[in-house]
Structures are given as C-alpha cells and as structure tokens.
mmCIF file of N, CA, C and O in Angstrom:
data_model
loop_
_atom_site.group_PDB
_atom_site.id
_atom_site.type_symbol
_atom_site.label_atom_id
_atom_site.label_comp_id
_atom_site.label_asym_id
_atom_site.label_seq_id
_atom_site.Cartn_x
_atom_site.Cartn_y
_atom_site.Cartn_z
ATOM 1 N N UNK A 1 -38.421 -0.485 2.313
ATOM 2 C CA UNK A 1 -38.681 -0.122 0.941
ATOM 3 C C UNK A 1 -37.387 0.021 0.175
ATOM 4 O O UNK A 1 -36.312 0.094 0.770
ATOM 5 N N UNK A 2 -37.492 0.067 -1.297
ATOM 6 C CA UNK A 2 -36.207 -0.077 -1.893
ATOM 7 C C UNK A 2 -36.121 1.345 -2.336
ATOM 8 O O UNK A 2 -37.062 1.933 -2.868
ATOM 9 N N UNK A 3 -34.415 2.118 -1.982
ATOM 10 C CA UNK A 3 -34.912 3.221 -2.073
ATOM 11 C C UNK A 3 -34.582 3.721 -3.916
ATOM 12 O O UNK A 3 -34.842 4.784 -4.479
ATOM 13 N N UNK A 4 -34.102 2.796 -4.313
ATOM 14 C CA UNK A 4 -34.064 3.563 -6.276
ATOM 15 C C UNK A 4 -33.981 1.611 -6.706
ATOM 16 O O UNK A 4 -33.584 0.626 -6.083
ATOM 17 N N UNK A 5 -34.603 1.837 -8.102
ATOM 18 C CA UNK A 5 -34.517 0.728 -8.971
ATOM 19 C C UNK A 5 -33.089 0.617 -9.917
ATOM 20 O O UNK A 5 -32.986 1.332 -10.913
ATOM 21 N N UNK A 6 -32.234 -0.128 -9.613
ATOM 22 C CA UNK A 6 -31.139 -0.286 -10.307
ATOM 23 C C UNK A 6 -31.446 -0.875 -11.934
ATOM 24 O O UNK A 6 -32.445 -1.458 -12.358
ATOM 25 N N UNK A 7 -30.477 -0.571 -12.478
ATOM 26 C CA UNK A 7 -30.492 -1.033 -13.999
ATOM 27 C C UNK A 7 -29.563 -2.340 -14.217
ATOM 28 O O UNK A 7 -29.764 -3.058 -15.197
ATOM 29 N N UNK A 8 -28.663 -2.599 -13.393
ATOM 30 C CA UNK A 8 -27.466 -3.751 -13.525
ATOM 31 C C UNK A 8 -27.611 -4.256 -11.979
ATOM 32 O O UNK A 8 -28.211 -3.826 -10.994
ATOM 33 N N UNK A 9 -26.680 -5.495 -12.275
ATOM 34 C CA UNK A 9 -26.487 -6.094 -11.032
ATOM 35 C C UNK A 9 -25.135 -5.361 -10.075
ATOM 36 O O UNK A 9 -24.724 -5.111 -8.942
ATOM 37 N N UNK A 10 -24.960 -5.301 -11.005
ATOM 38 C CA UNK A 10 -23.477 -4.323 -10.818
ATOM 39 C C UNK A 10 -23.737 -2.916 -10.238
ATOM 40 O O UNK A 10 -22.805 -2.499 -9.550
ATOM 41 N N UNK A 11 -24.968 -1.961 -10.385
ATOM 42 C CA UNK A 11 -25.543 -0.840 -9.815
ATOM 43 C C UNK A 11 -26.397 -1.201 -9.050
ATOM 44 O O UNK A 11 -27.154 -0.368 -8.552
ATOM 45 N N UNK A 12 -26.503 -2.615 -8.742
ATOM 46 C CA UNK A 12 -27.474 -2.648 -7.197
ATOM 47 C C UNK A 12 -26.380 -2.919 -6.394
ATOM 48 O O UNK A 12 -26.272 -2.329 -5.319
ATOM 49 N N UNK A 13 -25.430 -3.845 -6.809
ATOM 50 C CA UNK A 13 -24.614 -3.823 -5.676
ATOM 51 C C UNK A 13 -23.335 -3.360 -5.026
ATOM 52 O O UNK A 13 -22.531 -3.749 -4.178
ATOM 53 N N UNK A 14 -23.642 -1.820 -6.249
ATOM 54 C CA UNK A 14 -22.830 -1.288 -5.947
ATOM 55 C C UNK A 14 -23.423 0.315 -4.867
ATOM 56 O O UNK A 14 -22.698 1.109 -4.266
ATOM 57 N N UNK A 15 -24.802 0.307 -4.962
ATOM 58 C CA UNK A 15 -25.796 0.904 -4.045
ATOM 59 C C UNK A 15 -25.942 -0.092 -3.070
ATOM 60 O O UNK A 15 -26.535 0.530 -2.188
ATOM 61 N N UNK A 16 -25.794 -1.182 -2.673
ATOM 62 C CA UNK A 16 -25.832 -1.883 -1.775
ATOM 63 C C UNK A 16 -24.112 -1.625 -0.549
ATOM 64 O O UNK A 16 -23.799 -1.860 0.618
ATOM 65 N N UNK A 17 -23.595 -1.134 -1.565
ATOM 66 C CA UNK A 17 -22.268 -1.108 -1.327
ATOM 67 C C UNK A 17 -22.116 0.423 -0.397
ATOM 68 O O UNK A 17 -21.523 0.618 0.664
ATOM 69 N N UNK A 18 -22.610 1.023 -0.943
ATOM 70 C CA UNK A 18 -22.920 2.677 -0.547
ATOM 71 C C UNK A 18 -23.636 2.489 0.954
ATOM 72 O O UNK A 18 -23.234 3.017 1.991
ATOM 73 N N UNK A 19 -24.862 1.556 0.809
ATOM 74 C CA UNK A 19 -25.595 1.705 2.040
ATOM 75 C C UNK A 19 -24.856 1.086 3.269
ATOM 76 O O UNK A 19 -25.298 1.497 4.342
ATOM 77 N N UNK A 20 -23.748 0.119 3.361
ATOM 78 C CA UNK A 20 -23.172 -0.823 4.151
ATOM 79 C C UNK A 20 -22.301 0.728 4.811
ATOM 80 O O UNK A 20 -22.523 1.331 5.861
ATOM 81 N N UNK A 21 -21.355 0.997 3.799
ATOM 82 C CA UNK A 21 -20.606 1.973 3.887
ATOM 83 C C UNK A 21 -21.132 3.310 4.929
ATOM 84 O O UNK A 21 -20.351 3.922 5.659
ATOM 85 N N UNK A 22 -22.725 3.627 4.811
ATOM 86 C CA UNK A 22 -23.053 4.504 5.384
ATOM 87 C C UNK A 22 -23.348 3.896 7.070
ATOM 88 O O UNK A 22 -23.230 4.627 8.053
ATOM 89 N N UNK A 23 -23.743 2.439 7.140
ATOM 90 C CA UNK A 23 -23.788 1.945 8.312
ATOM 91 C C UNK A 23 -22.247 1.496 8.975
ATOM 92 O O UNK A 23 -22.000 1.218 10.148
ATOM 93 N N UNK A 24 -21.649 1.516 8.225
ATOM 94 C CA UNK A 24 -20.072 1.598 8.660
ATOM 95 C C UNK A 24 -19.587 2.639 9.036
ATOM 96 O O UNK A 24 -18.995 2.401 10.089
ATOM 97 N N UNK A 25 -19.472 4.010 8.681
ATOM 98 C CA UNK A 25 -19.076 4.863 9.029
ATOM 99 C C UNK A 25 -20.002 5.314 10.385
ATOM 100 O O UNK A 25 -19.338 5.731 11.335
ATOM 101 N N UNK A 26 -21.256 5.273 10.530
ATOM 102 C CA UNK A 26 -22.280 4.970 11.656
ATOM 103 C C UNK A 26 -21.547 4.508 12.916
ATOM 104 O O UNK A 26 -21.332 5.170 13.932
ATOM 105 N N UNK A 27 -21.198 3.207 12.645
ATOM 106 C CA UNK A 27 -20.366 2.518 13.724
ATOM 107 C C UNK A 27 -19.362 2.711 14.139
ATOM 108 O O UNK A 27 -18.984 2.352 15.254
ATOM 109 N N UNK A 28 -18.491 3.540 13.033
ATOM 110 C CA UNK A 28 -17.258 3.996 13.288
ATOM 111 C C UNK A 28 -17.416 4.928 14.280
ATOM 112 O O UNK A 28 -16.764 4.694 15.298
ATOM 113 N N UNK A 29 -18.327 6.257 14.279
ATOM 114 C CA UNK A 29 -18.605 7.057 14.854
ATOM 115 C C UNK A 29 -18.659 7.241 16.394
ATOM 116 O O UNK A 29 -18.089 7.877 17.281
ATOM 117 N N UNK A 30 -19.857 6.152 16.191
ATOM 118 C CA UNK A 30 -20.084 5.735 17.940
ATOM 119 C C UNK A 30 -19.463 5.233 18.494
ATOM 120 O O UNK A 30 -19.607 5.167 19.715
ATOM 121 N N UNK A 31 -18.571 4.701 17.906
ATOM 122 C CA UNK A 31 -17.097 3.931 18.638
ATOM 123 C C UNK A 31 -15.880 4.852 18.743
ATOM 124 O O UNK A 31 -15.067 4.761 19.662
ATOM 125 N N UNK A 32 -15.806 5.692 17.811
ATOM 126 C CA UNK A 32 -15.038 7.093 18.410
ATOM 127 C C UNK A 32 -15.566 8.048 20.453
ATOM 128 O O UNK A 32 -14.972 8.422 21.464
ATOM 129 N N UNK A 33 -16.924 7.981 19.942
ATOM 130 C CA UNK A 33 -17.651 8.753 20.695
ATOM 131 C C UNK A 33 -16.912 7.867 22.322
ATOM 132 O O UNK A 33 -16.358 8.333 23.319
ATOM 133 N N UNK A 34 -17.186 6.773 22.000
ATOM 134 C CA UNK A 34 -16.997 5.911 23.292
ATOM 135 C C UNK A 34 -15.737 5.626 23.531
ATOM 136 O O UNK A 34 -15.390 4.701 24.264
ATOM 137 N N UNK A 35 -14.690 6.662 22.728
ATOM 138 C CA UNK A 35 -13.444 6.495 23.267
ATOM 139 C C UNK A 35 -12.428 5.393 22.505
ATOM 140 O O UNK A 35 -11.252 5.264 22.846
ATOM 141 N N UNK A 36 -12.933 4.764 21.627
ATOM 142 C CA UNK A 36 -12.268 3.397 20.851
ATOM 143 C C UNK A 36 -11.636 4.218 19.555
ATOM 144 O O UNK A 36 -12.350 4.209 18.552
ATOM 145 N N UNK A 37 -10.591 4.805 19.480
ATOM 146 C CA UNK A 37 -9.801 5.148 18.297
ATOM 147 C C UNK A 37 -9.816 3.933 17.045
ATOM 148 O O UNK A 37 -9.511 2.742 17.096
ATOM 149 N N UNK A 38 -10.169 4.547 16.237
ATOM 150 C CA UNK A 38 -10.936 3.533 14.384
ATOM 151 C C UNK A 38 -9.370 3.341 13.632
ATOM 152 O O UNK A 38 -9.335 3.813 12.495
ATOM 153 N N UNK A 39 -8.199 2.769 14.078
ATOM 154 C CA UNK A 39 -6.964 3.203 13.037
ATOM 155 C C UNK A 39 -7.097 2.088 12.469
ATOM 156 O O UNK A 39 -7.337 0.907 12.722
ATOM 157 N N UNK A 40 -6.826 2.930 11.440
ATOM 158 C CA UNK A 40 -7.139 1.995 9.701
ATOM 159 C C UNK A 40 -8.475 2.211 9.316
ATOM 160 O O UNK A 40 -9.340 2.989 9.720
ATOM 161 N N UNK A 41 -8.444 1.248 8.342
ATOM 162 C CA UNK A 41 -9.906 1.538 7.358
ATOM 163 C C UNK A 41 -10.972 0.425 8.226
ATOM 164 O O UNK A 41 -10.677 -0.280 9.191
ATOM 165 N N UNK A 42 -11.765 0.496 7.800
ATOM 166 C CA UNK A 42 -13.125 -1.068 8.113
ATOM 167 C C UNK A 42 -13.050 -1.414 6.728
ATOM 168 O O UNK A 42 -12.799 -0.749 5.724
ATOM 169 N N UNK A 43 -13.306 -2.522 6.905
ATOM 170 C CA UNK A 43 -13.034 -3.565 5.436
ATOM 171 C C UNK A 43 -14.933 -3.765 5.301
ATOM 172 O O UNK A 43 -15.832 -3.938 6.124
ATOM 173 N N UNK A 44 -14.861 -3.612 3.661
ATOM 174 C CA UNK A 44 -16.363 -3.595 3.345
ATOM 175 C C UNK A 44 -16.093 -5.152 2.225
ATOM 176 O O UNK A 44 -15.167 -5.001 1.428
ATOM 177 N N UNK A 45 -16.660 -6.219 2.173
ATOM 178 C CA UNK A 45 -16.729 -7.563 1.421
ATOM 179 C C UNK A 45 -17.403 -7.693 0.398
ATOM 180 O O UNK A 45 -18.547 -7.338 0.683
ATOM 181 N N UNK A 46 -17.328 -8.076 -0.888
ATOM 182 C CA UNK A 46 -18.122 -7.625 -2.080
ATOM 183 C C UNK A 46 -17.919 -8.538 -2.373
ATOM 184 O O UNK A 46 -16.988 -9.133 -1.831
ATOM 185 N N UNK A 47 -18.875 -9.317 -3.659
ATOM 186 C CA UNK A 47 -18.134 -10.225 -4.899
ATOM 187 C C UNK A 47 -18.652 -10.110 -5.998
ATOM 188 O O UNK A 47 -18.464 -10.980 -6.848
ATOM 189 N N UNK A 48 -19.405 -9.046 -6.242
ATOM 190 C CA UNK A 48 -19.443 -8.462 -7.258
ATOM 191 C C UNK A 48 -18.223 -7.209 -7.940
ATOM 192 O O UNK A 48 -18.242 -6.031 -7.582
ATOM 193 N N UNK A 49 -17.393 -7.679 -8.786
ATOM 194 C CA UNK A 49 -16.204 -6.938 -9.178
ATOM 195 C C UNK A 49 -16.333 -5.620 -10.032
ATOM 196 O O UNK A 49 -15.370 -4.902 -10.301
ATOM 197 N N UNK A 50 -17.753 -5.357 -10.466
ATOM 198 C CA UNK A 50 -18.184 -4.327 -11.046
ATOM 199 C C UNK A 50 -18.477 -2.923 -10.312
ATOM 200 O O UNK A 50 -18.346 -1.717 -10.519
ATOM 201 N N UNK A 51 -19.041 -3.979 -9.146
ATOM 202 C CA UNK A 51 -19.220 -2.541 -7.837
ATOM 203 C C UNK A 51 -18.147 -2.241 -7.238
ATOM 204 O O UNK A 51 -17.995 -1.021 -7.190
ATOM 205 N N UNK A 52 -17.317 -2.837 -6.747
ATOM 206 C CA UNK A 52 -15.968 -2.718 -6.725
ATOM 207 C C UNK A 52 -15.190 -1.537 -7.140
ATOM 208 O O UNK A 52 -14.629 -0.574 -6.618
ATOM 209 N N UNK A 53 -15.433 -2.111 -8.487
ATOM 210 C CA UNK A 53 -14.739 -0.651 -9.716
ATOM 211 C C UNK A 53 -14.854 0.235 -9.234
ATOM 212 O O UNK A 53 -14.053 0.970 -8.656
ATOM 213 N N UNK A 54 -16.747 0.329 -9.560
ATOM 214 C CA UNK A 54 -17.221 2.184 -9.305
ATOM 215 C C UNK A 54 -16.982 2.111 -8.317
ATOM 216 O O UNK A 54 -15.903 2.687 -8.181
ATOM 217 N N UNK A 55 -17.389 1.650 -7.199
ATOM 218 C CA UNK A 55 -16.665 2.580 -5.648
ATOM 219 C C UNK A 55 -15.332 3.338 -5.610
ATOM 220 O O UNK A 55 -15.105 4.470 -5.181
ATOM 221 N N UNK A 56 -14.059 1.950 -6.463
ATOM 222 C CA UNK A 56 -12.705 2.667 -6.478
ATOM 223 C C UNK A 56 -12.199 3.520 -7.197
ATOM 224 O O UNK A 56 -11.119 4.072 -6.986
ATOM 225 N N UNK A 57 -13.399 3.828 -8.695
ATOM 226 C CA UNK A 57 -13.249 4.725 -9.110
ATOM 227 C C UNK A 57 -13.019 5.913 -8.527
ATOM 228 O O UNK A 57 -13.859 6.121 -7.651
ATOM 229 N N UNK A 58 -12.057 6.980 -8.668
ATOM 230 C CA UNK A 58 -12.039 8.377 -8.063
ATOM 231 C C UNK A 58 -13.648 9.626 -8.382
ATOM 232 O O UNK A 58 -14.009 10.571 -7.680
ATOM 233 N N UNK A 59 -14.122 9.218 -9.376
ATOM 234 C CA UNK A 59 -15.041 9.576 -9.959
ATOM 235 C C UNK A 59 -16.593 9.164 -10.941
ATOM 236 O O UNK A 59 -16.262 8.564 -11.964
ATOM 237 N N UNK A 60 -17.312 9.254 -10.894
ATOM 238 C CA UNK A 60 -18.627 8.705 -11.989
ATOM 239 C C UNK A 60 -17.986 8.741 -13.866
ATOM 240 O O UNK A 60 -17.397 9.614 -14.504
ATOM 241 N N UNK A 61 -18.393 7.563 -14.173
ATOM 242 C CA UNK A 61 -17.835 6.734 -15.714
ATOM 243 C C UNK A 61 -19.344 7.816 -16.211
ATOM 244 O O UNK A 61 -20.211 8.511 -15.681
ATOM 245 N N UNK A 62 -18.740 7.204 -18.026
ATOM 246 C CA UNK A 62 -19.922 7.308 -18.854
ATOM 247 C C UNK A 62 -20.851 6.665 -18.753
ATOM 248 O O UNK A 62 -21.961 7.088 -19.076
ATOM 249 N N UNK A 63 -20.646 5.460 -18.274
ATOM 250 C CA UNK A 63 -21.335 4.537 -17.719
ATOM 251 C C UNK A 63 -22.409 4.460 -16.489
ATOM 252 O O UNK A 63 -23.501 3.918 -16.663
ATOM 253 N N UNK A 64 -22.096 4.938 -15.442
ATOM 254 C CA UNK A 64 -22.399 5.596 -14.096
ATOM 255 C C UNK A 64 -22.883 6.920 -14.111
ATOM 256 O O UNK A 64 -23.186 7.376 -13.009
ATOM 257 N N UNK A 65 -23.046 7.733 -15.214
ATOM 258 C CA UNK A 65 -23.234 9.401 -14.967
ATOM 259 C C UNK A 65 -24.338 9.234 -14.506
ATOM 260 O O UNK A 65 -24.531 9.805 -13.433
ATOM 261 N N UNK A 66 -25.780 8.218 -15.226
ATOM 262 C CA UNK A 66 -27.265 8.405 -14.797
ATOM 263 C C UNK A 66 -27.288 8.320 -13.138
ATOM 264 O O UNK A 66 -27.992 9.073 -12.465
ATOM 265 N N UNK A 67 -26.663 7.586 -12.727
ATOM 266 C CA UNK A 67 -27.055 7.407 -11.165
ATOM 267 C C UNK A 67 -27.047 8.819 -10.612
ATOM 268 O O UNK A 67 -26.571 9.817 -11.152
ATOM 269 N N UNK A 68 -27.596 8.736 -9.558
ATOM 270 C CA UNK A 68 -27.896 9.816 -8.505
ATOM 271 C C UNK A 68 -26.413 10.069 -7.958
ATOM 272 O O UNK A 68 -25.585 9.173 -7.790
ATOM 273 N N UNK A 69 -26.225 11.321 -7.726
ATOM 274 C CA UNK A 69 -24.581 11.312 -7.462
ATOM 275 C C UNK A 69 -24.080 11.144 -5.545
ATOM 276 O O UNK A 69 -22.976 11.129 -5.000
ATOM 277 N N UNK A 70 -25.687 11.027 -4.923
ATOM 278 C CA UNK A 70 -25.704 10.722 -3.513
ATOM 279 C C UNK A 70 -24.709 9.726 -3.453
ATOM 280 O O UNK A 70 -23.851 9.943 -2.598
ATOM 281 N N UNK A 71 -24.537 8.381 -4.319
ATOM 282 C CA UNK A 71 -24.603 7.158 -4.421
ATOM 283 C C UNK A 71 -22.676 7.190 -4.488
ATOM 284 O O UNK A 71 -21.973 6.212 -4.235
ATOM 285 N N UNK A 72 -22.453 7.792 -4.663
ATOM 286 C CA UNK A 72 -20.985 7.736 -5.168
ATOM 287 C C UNK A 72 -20.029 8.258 -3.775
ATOM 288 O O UNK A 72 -18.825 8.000 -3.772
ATOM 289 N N UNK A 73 -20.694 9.041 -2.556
ATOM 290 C CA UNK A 73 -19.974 9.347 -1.353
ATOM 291 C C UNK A 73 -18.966 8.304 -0.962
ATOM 292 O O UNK A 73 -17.889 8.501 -0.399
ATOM 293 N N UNK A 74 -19.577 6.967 -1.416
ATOM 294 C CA UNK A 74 -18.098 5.758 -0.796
ATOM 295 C C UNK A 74 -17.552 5.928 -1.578
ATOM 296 O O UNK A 74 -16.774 4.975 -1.524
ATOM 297 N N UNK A 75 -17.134 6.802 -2.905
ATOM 298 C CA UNK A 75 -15.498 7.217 -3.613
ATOM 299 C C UNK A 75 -14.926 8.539 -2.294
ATOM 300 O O UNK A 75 -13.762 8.923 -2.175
ATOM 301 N N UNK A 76 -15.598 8.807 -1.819
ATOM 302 C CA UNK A 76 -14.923 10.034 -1.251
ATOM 303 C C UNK A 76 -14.424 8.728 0.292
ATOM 304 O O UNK A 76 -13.292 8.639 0.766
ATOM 305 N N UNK A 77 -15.594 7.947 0.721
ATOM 306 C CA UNK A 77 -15.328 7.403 2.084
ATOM 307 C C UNK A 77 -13.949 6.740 1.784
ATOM 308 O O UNK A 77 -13.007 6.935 2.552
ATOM 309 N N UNK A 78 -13.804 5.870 0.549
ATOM 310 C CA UNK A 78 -12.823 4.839 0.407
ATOM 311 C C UNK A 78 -11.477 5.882 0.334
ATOM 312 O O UNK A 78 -10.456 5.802 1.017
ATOM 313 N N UNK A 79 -11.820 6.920 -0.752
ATOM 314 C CA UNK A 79 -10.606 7.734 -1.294
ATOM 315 C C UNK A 79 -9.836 8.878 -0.559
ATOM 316 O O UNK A 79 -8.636 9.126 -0.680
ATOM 317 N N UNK A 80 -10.954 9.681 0.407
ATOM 318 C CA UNK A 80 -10.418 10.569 0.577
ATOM 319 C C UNK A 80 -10.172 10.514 2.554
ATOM 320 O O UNK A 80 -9.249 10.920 3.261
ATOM 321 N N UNK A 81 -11.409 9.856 2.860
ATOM 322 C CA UNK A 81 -11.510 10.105 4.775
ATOM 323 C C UNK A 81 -10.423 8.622 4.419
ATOM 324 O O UNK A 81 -9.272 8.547 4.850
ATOM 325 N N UNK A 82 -10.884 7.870 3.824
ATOM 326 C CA UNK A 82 -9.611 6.312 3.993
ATOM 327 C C UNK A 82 -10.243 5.259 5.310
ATOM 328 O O UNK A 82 -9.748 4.315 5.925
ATOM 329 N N UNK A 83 -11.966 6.162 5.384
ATOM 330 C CA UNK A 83 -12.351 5.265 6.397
ATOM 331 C C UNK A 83 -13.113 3.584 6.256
ATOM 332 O O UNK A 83 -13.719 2.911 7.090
ATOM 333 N N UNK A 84 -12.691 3.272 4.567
ATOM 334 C CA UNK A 84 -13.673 1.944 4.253
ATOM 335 C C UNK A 84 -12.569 1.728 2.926
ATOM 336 O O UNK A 84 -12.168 2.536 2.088
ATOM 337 N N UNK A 85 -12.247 0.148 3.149
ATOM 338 C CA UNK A 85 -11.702 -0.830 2.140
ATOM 339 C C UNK A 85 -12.288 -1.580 1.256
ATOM 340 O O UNK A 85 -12.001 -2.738 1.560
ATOM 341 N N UNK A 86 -12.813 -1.572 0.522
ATOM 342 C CA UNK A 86 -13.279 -2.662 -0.381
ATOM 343 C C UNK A 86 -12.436 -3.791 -0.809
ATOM 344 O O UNK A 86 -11.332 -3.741 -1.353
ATOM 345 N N UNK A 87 -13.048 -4.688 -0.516
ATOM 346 C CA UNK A 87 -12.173 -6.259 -0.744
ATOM 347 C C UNK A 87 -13.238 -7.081 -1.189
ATOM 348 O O UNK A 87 -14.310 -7.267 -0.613
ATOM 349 N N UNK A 88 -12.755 -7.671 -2.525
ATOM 350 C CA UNK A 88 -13.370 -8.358 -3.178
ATOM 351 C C UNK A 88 -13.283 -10.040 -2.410
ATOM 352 O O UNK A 88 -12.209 -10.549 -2.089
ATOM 353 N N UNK A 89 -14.656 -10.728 -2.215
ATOM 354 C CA UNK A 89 -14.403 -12.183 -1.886
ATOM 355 C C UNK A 89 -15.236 -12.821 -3.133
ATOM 356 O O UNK A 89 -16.179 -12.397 -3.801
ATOM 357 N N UNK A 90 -14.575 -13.872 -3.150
ATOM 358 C CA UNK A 90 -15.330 -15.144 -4.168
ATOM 359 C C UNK A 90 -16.805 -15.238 -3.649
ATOM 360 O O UNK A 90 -17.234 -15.184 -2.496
ATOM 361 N N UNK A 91 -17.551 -15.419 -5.026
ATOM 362 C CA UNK A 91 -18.889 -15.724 -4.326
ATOM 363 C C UNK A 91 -19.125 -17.408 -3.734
ATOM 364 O O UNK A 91 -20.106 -17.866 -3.149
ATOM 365 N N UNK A 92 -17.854 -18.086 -4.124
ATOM 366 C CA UNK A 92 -18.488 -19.417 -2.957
ATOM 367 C C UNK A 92 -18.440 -19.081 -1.414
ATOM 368 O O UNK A 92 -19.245 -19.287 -0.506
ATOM 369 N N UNK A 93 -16.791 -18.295 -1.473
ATOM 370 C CA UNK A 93 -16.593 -17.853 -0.422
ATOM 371 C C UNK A 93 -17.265 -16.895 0.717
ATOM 372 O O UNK A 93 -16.921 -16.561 1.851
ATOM 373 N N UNK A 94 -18.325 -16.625 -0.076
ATOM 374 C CA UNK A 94 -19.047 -15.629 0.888
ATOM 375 C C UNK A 94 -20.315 -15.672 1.384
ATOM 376 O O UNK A 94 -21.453 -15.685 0.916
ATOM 377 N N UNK A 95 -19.614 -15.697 2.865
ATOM 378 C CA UNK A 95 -21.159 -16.424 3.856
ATOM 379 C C UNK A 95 -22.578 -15.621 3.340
ATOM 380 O O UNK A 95 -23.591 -16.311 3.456
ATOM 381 N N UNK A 96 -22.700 -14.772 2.996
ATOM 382 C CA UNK A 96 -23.838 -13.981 2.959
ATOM 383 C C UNK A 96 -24.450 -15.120 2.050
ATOM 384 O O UNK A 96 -25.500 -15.657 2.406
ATOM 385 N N UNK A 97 -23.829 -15.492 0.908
ATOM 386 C CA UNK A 97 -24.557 -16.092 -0.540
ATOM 387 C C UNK A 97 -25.913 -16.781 -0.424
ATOM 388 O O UNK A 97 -26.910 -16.686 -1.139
ATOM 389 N N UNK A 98 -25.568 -17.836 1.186
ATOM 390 C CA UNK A 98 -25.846 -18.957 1.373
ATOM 391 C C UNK A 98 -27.490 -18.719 1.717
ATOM 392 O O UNK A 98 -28.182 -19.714 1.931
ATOM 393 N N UNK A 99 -27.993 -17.578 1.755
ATOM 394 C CA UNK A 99 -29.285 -17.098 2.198
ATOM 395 C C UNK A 99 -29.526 -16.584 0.650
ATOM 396 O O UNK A 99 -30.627 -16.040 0.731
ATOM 397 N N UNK A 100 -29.262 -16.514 -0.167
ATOM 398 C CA UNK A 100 -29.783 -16.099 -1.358
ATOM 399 C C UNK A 100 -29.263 -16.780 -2.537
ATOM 400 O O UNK A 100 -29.355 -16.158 -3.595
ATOM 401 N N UNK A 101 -28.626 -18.175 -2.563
ATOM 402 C CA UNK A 101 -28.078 -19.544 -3.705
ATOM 403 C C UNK A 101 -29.138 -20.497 -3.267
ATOM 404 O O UNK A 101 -30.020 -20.156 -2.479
ATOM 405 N N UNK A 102 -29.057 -21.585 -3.733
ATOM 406 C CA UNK A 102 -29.448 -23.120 -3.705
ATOM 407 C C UNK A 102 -28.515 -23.613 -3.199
ATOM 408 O O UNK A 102 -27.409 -23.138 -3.458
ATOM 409 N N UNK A 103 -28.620 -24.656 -2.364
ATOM 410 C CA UNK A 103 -27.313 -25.243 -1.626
ATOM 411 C C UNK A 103 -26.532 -25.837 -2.572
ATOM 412 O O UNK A 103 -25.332 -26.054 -2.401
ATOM 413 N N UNK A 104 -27.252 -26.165 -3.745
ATOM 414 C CA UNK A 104 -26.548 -27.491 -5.299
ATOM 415 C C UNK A 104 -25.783 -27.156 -5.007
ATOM 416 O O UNK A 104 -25.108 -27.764 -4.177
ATOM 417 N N UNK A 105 -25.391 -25.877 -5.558
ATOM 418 C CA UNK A 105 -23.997 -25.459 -5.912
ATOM 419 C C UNK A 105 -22.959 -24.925 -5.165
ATOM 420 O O UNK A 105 -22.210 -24.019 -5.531
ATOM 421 N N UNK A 106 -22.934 -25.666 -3.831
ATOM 422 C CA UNK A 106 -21.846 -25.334 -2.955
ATOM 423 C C UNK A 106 -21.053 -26.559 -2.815
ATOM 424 O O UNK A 106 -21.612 -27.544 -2.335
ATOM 425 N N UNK A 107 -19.889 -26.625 -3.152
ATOM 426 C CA UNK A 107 -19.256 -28.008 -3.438
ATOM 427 C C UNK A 107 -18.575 -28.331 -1.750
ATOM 428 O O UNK A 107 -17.963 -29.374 -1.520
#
C-alpha cells in the first residue's frame, strides 16, 4: 500500500528517498551486528534533483513544511549519523528507469 499521497514528483521521490534510506540503515545494522564495521556513508542514487535538495537540506523549506515531519529523518541520516550519501545519477544513466521508460528513448 502507498503509505501518503505526494503532491510533486519531487515529494514522491523524495519519500521514496526516505524509505530506501530506512532500508539502508536496516542493512547497515545487521551488518554491524555480524561483525562487518560500515566506514563511510552507503551511497543512496537519485535523479530526481529536487529530492536531492530536501534530503540535503539541514531542515524543512516553506515549501516542504506540509509534509509529515517523519519524512525528513534522512536530513538527520545524511547530516548528522553521516550514515547515507545522496548522489545524484542521470536519468539515462539509471538502471532502475528501464522498468518504468519506453525503451524509444534510450539512445
């Protein structure tokens, strides 16, 4: 089920961004547990540059205040634990696309 209706593409995938983040830190965990030290961040892949923002924002915009403020914990994951990177990829470049484009437009 979808758990909130976004208003932008940019606030779904930047709640899309949140949920990866929460299964990242997940993995991080259990891989502590089992003895595998996490140094450095885990790199999270985006190509939407809007979600981007708000994640790296330190804080919620005028823009962002309506959202639920659950949604904003990957400013604290990215900013403060330093346990998740956001890195922007091109959307040709990014394998995910290819399950949700038309092939046309892959040159």
């Amino acid at each position: 089920l979808q758990p909130v209706v976004a208003s932008s593409t940019g606030e779904g995938e930047f709640i899309q961004l949140v949920l990866a983040g929460k299964k990242v830190k997940y993995v991080r965990a259990v891989m502590e547990e089992f003895g595998y030290a996490q140094n450095g961040p885990s790199p999270i892949f985006g190509d939407n540059i809007s979600s981007i923002m708000m994640a790296n924002n330190t804080r919620p915009t005028e823009r962002t205040r309506h959202m639920d403020i659950r949604w904003f914990a990957i400013q604290e994951w990215v900013h403060i634990d330093k346990d998740i990177i956001l890195i922007h990829i091109a959307g040709i470049l990014n394998p995910t696309d290819a399950a949700t484009k038309p092939l046309a437009w892959i040159k």
